[in-house]
């Protein structure tokens, strides 16, 4: 985490427990400013569009420019990702349960056919063996 060098942050760094430990750690927590001081440039995140309307200068932006510059769509993207995951999990669960039901019905049907063959049932007698609870 980078901190700007304001008097408060310099005071906090100078008196932090890490900097008070030893001479080696105090070297890295130095506030004397001997290192490279790179000036930071403040530039606007957005470049405004300007128009003259009835003698007044009007600044404006497209909605997409504001949303993209400030990452305002990140929470919405996370919500849609969560919805997608829920849908995928639900669909795979449905497919799994449906295949298990179909396989169970096929096994029961094969078992009934095996019993009918063992008992040599034909015609209307075949219906004697039905679903057993």
mmCIF file with all atom_site columns, C-alpha atoms in Angstrom:
data_model
loop_
_atom_site.group_PDB
_atom_site.id
_atom_site.type_symbol
_atom_site.label_atom_id
_atom_site.label_alt_id
_atom_site.label_comp_id
_atom_site.label_asym_id
_atom_site.label_entity_id
_atom_site.label_seq_id
_atom_site.pdbx_PDB_ins_code
_atom_site.Cartn_x
_atom_site.Cartn_y
_atom_site.Cartn_z
_atom_site.occupancy
_atom_site.B_iso_or_equiv
_atom_site.pdbx_formal_charge
_atom_site.auth_seq_id
_atom_site.auth_comp_id
_atom_site.auth_asym_id
_atom_site.auth_atom_id
_atom_site.pdbx_PDB_model_num
ATOM 1   C CA . UNK A 1 1   ? 0.000   0.000   0.000   1.00 0.00 ? 1   UNK A CA 1
ATOM 2   C CA . UNK A 1 2   ? 1.479   3.318   -1.012  1.00 0.00 ? 2   UNK A CA 1
ATOM 3   C CA . UNK A 1 3   ? 0.963   6.306   1.237   1.00 0.00 ? 3   UNK A CA 1
ATOM 4   C CA . UNK A 1 4   ? 1.343   9.896   0.245   1.00 0.00 ? 4   UNK A CA 1
ATOM 5   C CA . UNK A 1 5   ? 3.933   11.691  2.308   1.00 0.00 ? 5   UNK A CA 1
ATOM 6   C CA . UNK A 1 6   ? 1.872   14.019  4.439   1.00 0.00 ? 6   UNK A CA 1
ATOM 7   C CA . UNK A 1 7   ? 3.006   15.117  7.892   1.00 0.00 ? 7   UNK A CA 1
ATOM 8   C CA . UNK A 1 8   ? 0.503   12.764  9.525   1.00 0.00 ? 8   UNK A CA 1
ATOM 9   C CA . UNK A 1 9   ? 1.612   9.692   7.566   1.00 0.00 ? 9   UNK A CA 1
ATOM 10  C CA . UNK A 1 10  ? 5.275   10.530  8.204   1.00 0.00 ? 10  UNK A CA 1
ATOM 11  C CA . UNK A 1 11  ? 4.558   10.749  11.926  1.00 0.00 ? 11  UNK A CA 1
ATOM 12  C CA . UNK A 1 12  ? 2.680   7.438   11.838  1.00 0.00 ? 12  UNK A CA 1
ATOM 13  C CA . UNK A 1 13  ? 5.517   5.726   9.974   1.00 0.00 ? 13  UNK A CA 1
ATOM 14  C CA . UNK A 1 14  ? 8.162   7.198   12.276  1.00 0.00 ? 14  UNK A CA 1
ATOM 15  C CA . UNK A 1 15  ? 6.495   5.954   15.473  1.00 0.00 ? 15  UNK A CA 1
ATOM 16  C CA . UNK A 1 16  ? 5.205   2.609   14.217  1.00 0.00 ? 16  UNK A CA 1
ATOM 17  C CA . UNK A 1 17  ? 6.373   -0.493  16.158  1.00 0.00 ? 17  UNK A CA 1
ATOM 18  C CA . UNK A 1 18  ? 8.224   -1.806  13.105  1.00 0.00 ? 18  UNK A CA 1
ATOM 19  C CA . UNK A 1 19  ? 10.348  1.336   12.817  1.00 0.00 ? 19  UNK A CA 1
ATOM 20  C CA . UNK A 1 20  ? 11.207  1.475   16.519  1.00 0.00 ? 20  UNK A CA 1
ATOM 21  C CA . UNK A 1 21  ? 12.644  -2.070  16.532  1.00 0.00 ? 21  UNK A CA 1
ATOM 22  C CA . UNK A 1 22  ? 16.218  -1.793  15.288  1.00 0.00 ? 22  UNK A CA 1
ATOM 23  C CA . UNK A 1 23  ? 18.614  0.258   13.240  1.00 0.00 ? 23  UNK A CA 1
ATOM 24  C CA . UNK A 1 24  ? 18.029  -1.889  10.152  1.00 0.00 ? 24  UNK A CA 1
ATOM 25  C CA . UNK A 1 25  ? 14.266  -1.470  10.232  1.00 0.00 ? 25  UNK A CA 1
ATOM 26  C CA . UNK A 1 26  ? 14.551  2.241   11.011  1.00 0.00 ? 26  UNK A CA 1
ATOM 27  C CA . UNK A 1 27  ? 16.591  2.672   7.828   1.00 0.00 ? 27  UNK A CA 1
ATOM 28  C CA . UNK A 1 28  ? 13.630  1.490   5.761   1.00 0.00 ? 28  UNK A CA 1
ATOM 29  C CA . UNK A 1 29  ? 11.199  3.657   7.729   1.00 0.00 ? 29  UNK A CA 1
ATOM 30  C CA . UNK A 1 30  ? 13.231  6.818   7.291   1.00 0.00 ? 30  UNK A CA 1
ATOM 31  C CA . UNK A 1 31  ? 11.349  10.074  6.834   1.00 0.00 ? 31  UNK A CA 1
ATOM 32  C CA . UNK A 1 32  ? 14.342  12.179  5.858   1.00 0.00 ? 32  UNK A CA 1
ATOM 33  C CA . UNK A 1 33  ? 13.523  12.120  2.149   1.00 0.00 ? 33  UNK A CA 1
ATOM 34  C CA . UNK A 1 34  ? 16.885  10.922  0.812   1.00 0.00 ? 34  UNK A CA 1
ATOM 35  C CA . UNK A 1 35  ? 15.249  8.520   -1.619  1.00 0.00 ? 35  UNK A CA 1
ATOM 36  C CA . UNK A 1 36  ? 13.753  9.230   -4.997  1.00 0.00 ? 36  UNK A CA 1
ATOM 37  C CA . UNK A 1 37  ? 10.950  11.693  -4.660  1.00 0.00 ? 37  UNK A CA 1
ATOM 38  C CA . UNK A 1 38  ? 8.889   11.233  -7.784  1.00 0.00 ? 38  UNK A CA 1
ATOM 39  C CA . UNK A 1 39  ? 6.291   13.939  -8.195  1.00 0.00 ? 39  UNK A CA 1
ATOM 40  C CA . UNK A 1 40  ? 2.778   12.643  -8.638  1.00 0.00 ? 40  UNK A CA 1
ATOM 41  C CA . UNK A 1 41  ? 0.662   14.227  -11.285 1.00 0.00 ? 41  UNK A CA 1
ATOM 42  C CA . UNK A 1 42  ? -2.999  14.736  -10.674 1.00 0.00 ? 42  UNK A CA 1
ATOM 43  C CA . UNK A 1 43  ? -4.955  14.293  -13.831 1.00 0.00 ? 43  UNK A CA 1
ATOM 44  C CA . UNK A 1 44  ? -8.671  13.909  -14.166 1.00 0.00 ? 44  UNK A CA 1
ATOM 45  C CA . UNK A 1 45  ? -10.026 10.406  -14.563 1.00 0.00 ? 45  UNK A CA 1
ATOM 46  C CA . UNK A 1 46  ? -12.553 11.613  -17.093 1.00 0.00 ? 46  UNK A CA 1
ATOM 47  C CA . UNK A 1 47  ? -12.121 13.856  -20.046 1.00 0.00 ? 47  UNK A CA 1
ATOM 48  C CA . UNK A 1 48  ? -15.266 15.935  -20.313 1.00 0.00 ? 48  UNK A CA 1
ATOM 49  C CA . UNK A 1 49  ? -16.978 16.794  -23.554 1.00 0.00 ? 49  UNK A CA 1
ATOM 50  C CA . UNK A 1 50  ? -17.753 20.485  -23.808 1.00 0.00 ? 50  UNK A CA 1
ATOM 51  C CA . UNK A 1 51  ? -20.419 22.312  -25.765 1.00 0.00 ? 51  UNK A CA 1
ATOM 52  C CA . UNK A 1 52  ? -21.577 25.908  -25.902 1.00 0.00 ? 52  UNK A CA 1
ATOM 53  C CA . UNK A 1 53  ? -25.310 26.141  -25.291 1.00 0.00 ? 53  UNK A CA 1
ATOM 54  C CA . UNK A 1 54  ? -26.799 29.629  -25.361 1.00 0.00 ? 54  UNK A CA 1
ATOM 55  C CA . UNK A 1 55  ? -23.510 31.199  -24.354 1.00 0.00 ? 55  UNK A CA 1
ATOM 56  C CA . UNK A 1 56  ? -22.777 28.834  -21.442 1.00 0.00 ? 56  UNK A CA 1
ATOM 57  C CA . UNK A 1 57  ? -20.148 26.149  -21.550 1.00 0.00 ? 57  UNK A CA 1
ATOM 58  C CA . UNK A 1 58  ? -21.712 22.772  -20.722 1.00 0.00 ? 58  UNK A CA 1
ATOM 59  C CA . UNK A 1 59  ? -19.509 19.821  -19.738 1.00 0.00 ? 59  UNK A CA 1
ATOM 60  C CA . UNK A 1 60  ? -20.906 16.310  -20.151 1.00 0.00 ? 60  UNK A CA 1
ATOM 61  C CA . UNK A 1 61  ? -19.946 12.641  -20.382 1.00 0.00 ? 61  UNK A CA 1
ATOM 62  C CA . UNK A 1 62  ? -21.479 9.498   -21.695 1.00 0.00 ? 62  UNK A CA 1
ATOM 63  C CA . UNK A 1 63  ? -22.749 7.139   -19.005 1.00 0.00 ? 63  UNK A CA 1
ATOM 64  C CA . UNK A 1 64  ? -20.419 4.365   -20.177 1.00 0.00 ? 64  UNK A CA 1
ATOM 65  C CA . UNK A 1 65  ? -17.378 6.626   -19.772 1.00 0.00 ? 65  UNK A CA 1
ATOM 66  C CA . UNK A 1 66  ? -18.253 7.374   -16.143 1.00 0.00 ? 66  UNK A CA 1
ATOM 67  C CA . UNK A 1 67  ? -19.082 3.745   -15.316 1.00 0.00 ? 67  UNK A CA 1
ATOM 68  C CA . UNK A 1 68  ? -15.902 2.377   -16.888 1.00 0.00 ? 68  UNK A CA 1
ATOM 69  C CA . UNK A 1 69  ? -13.613 5.033   -15.397 1.00 0.00 ? 69  UNK A CA 1
ATOM 70  C CA . UNK A 1 70  ? -14.830 4.491   -11.838 1.00 0.00 ? 70  UNK A CA 1
ATOM 71  C CA . UNK A 1 71  ? -15.449 0.712   -12.026 1.00 0.00 ? 71  UNK A CA 1
ATOM 72  C CA . UNK A 1 72  ? -19.071 1.156   -11.049 1.00 0.00 ? 72  UNK A CA 1
ATOM 73  C CA . UNK A 1 73  ? -20.115 -1.977  -12.907 1.00 0.00 ? 73  UNK A CA 1
ATOM 74  C CA . UNK A 1 74  ? -17.950 -4.315  -10.798 1.00 0.00 ? 74  UNK A CA 1
ATOM 75  C CA . UNK A 1 75  ? -20.652 -5.143  -8.186  1.00 0.00 ? 75  UNK A CA 1
ATOM 76  C CA . UNK A 1 76  ? -23.149 -5.797  -10.963 1.00 0.00 ? 76  UNK A CA 1
ATOM 77  C CA . UNK A 1 77  ? -20.692 -8.054  -12.753 1.00 0.00 ? 77  UNK A CA 1
ATOM 78  C CA . UNK A 1 78  ? -20.208 -10.040 -9.549  1.00 0.00 ? 78  UNK A CA 1
ATOM 79  C CA . UNK A 1 79  ? -23.978 -10.366 -9.155  1.00 0.00 ? 79  UNK A CA 1
ATOM 80  C CA . UNK A 1 80  ? -24.346 -11.699 -12.707 1.00 0.00 ? 80  UNK A CA 1
ATOM 81  C CA . UNK A 1 81  ? -21.484 -14.135 -12.141 1.00 0.00 ? 81  UNK A CA 1
ATOM 82  C CA . UNK A 1 82  ? -23.243 -15.372 -8.993  1.00 0.00 ? 82  UNK A CA 1
ATOM 83  C CA . UNK A 1 83  ? -26.508 -15.780 -10.918 1.00 0.00 ? 83  UNK A CA 1
ATOM 84  C CA . UNK A 1 84  ? -24.681 -17.724 -13.613 1.00 0.00 ? 84  UNK A CA 1
ATOM 85  C CA . UNK A 1 85  ? -23.074 -20.039 -11.065 1.00 0.00 ? 85  UNK A CA 1
ATOM 86  C CA . UNK A 1 86  ? -26.427 -20.653 -9.372  1.00 0.00 ? 86  UNK A CA 1
ATOM 87  C CA . UNK A 1 87  ? -28.026 -21.463 -12.731 1.00 0.00 ? 87  UNK A CA 1
ATOM 88  C CA . UNK A 1 88  ? -25.205 -23.828 -13.701 1.00 0.00 ? 88  UNK A CA 1
ATOM 89  C CA . UNK A 1 89  ? -25.299 -25.623 -10.337 1.00 0.00 ? 89  UNK A CA 1
ATOM 90  C CA . UNK A 1 90  ? -29.098 -25.887 -10.471 1.00 0.00 ? 90  UNK A CA 1
ATOM 91  C CA . UNK A 1 91  ? -29.104 -27.203 -14.031 1.00 0.00 ? 91  UNK A CA 1
ATOM 92  C CA . UNK A 1 92  ? -26.434 -29.824 -13.335 1.00 0.00 ? 92  UNK A CA 1
ATOM 93  C CA . UNK A 1 93  ? -28.326 -30.891 -10.205 1.00 0.00 ? 93  UNK A CA 1
ATOM 94  C CA . UNK A 1 94  ? -31.516 -31.238 -12.234 1.00 0.00 ? 94  UNK A CA 1
ATOM 95  C CA . UNK A 1 95  ? -29.759 -33.293 -14.914 1.00 0.00 ? 95  UNK A CA 1
ATOM 96  C CA . UNK A 1 96  ? -28.214 -35.557 -12.276 1.00 0.00 ? 96  UNK A CA 1
ATOM 97  C CA . UNK A 1 97  ? -31.514 -36.193 -10.480 1.00 0.00 ? 97  UNK A CA 1
ATOM 98  C CA . UNK A 1 98  ? -33.398 -36.715 -13.744 1.00 0.00 ? 98  UNK A CA 1
ATOM 99  C CA . UNK A 1 99  ? -30.872 -39.283 -14.998 1.00 0.00 ? 99  UNK A CA 1
ATOM 100 C CA . UNK A 1 100 ? -30.990 -41.103 -11.656 1.00 0.00 ? 100 UNK A CA 1
ATOM 101 C CA . UNK A 1 101 ? -34.809 -41.294 -11.850 1.00 0.00 ? 101 UNK A CA 1
ATOM 102 C CA . UNK A 1 102 ? -34.717 -42.580 -15.437 1.00 0.00 ? 102 UNK A CA 1
ATOM 103 C CA . UNK A 1 103 ? -32.050 -45.167 -14.591 1.00 0.00 ? 103 UNK A CA 1
ATOM 104 C CA . UNK A 1 104 ? -34.054 -46.289 -11.559 1.00 0.00 ? 104 UNK A CA 1
ATOM 105 C CA . UNK A 1 105 ? -37.183 -46.736 -13.671 1.00 0.00 ? 105 UNK A CA 1
ATOM 106 C CA . UNK A 1 106 ? -35.238 -48.742 -16.270 1.00 0.00 ? 106 UNK A CA 1
ATOM 107 C CA . UNK A 1 107 ? -33.818 -51.012 -13.567 1.00 0.00 ? 107 UNK A CA 1
ATOM 108 C CA . UNK A 1 108 ? -37.296 -51.592 -12.105 1.00 0.00 ? 108 UNK A CA 1
ATOM 109 C CA . UNK A 1 109 ? -38.684 -52.373 -15.574 1.00 0.00 ? 109 UNK A CA 1
ATOM 110 C CA . UNK A 1 110 ? -35.869 -54.857 -16.260 1.00 0.00 ? 110 UNK A CA 1
ATOM 111 C CA . UNK A 1 111 ? -36.466 -56.503 -12.873 1.00 0.00 ? 111 UNK A CA 1
ATOM 112 C CA . UNK A 1 112 ? -40.188 -56.900 -13.628 1.00 0.00 ? 112 UNK A CA 1
ATOM 113 C CA . UNK A 1 113 ? -39.375 -58.402 -17.045 1.00 0.00 ? 113 UNK A CA 1
ATOM 114 C CA . UNK A 1 114 ? -36.949 -60.853 -15.435 1.00 0.00 ? 114 UNK A CA 1
ATOM 115 C CA . UNK A 1 115 ? -39.633 -61.956 -12.953 1.00 0.00 ? 115 UNK A CA 1
ATOM 116 C CA . UNK A 1 116 ? -42.176 -62.387 -15.763 1.00 0.00 ? 116 UNK A CA 1
ATOM 117 C CA . UNK A 1 117 ? -39.759 -64.567 -17.728 1.00 0.00 ? 117 UNK A CA 1
ATOM 118 C CA . UNK A 1 118 ? -38.985 -66.696 -14.658 1.00 0.00 ? 118 UNK A CA 1
ATOM 119 C CA . UNK A 1 119 ? -42.686 -67.246 -13.972 1.00 0.00 ? 119 UNK A CA 1
ATOM 120 C CA . UNK A 1 120 ? -43.495 -67.788 -17.681 1.00 0.00 ? 120 UNK A CA 1
ATOM 121 C CA . UNK A 1 121 ? -46.337 -65.267 -17.616 1.00 0.00 ? 121 UNK A CA 1
ATOM 122 C CA . UNK A 1 122 ? -48.084 -64.451 -20.898 1.00 0.00 ? 122 UNK A CA 1
ATOM 123 C CA . UNK A 1 123 ? -51.039 -62.347 -21.994 1.00 0.00 ? 123 UNK A CA 1
ATOM 124 C CA . UNK A 1 124 ? -53.158 -60.840 -19.219 1.00 0.00 ? 124 UNK A CA 1
ATOM 125 C CA . UNK A 1 125 ? -51.203 -62.740 -16.550 1.00 0.00 ? 125 UNK A CA 1
ATOM 126 C CA . UNK A 1 126 ? -48.173 -60.522 -17.254 1.00 0.00 ? 126 UNK A CA 1
ATOM 127 C CA . UNK A 1 127 ? -49.933 -57.692 -15.430 1.00 0.00 ? 127 UNK A CA 1
ATOM 128 C CA . UNK A 1 128 ? -49.889 -59.590 -12.136 1.00 0.00 ? 128 UNK A CA 1
ATOM 129 C CA . UNK A 1 129 ? -46.334 -58.371 -11.576 1.00 0.00 ? 129 UNK A CA 1
ATOM 130 C CA . UNK A 1 130 ? -46.486 -54.642 -11.192 1.00 0.00 ? 130 UNK A CA 1
ATOM 131 C CA . UNK A 1 131 ? -44.797 -51.978 -9.172  1.00 0.00 ? 131 UNK A CA 1
ATOM 132 C CA . UNK A 1 132 ? -44.009 -53.331 -5.721  1.00 0.00 ? 132 UNK A CA 1
ATOM 133 C CA . UNK A 1 133 ? -43.752 -50.849 -2.880  1.00 0.00 ? 133 UNK A CA 1
#
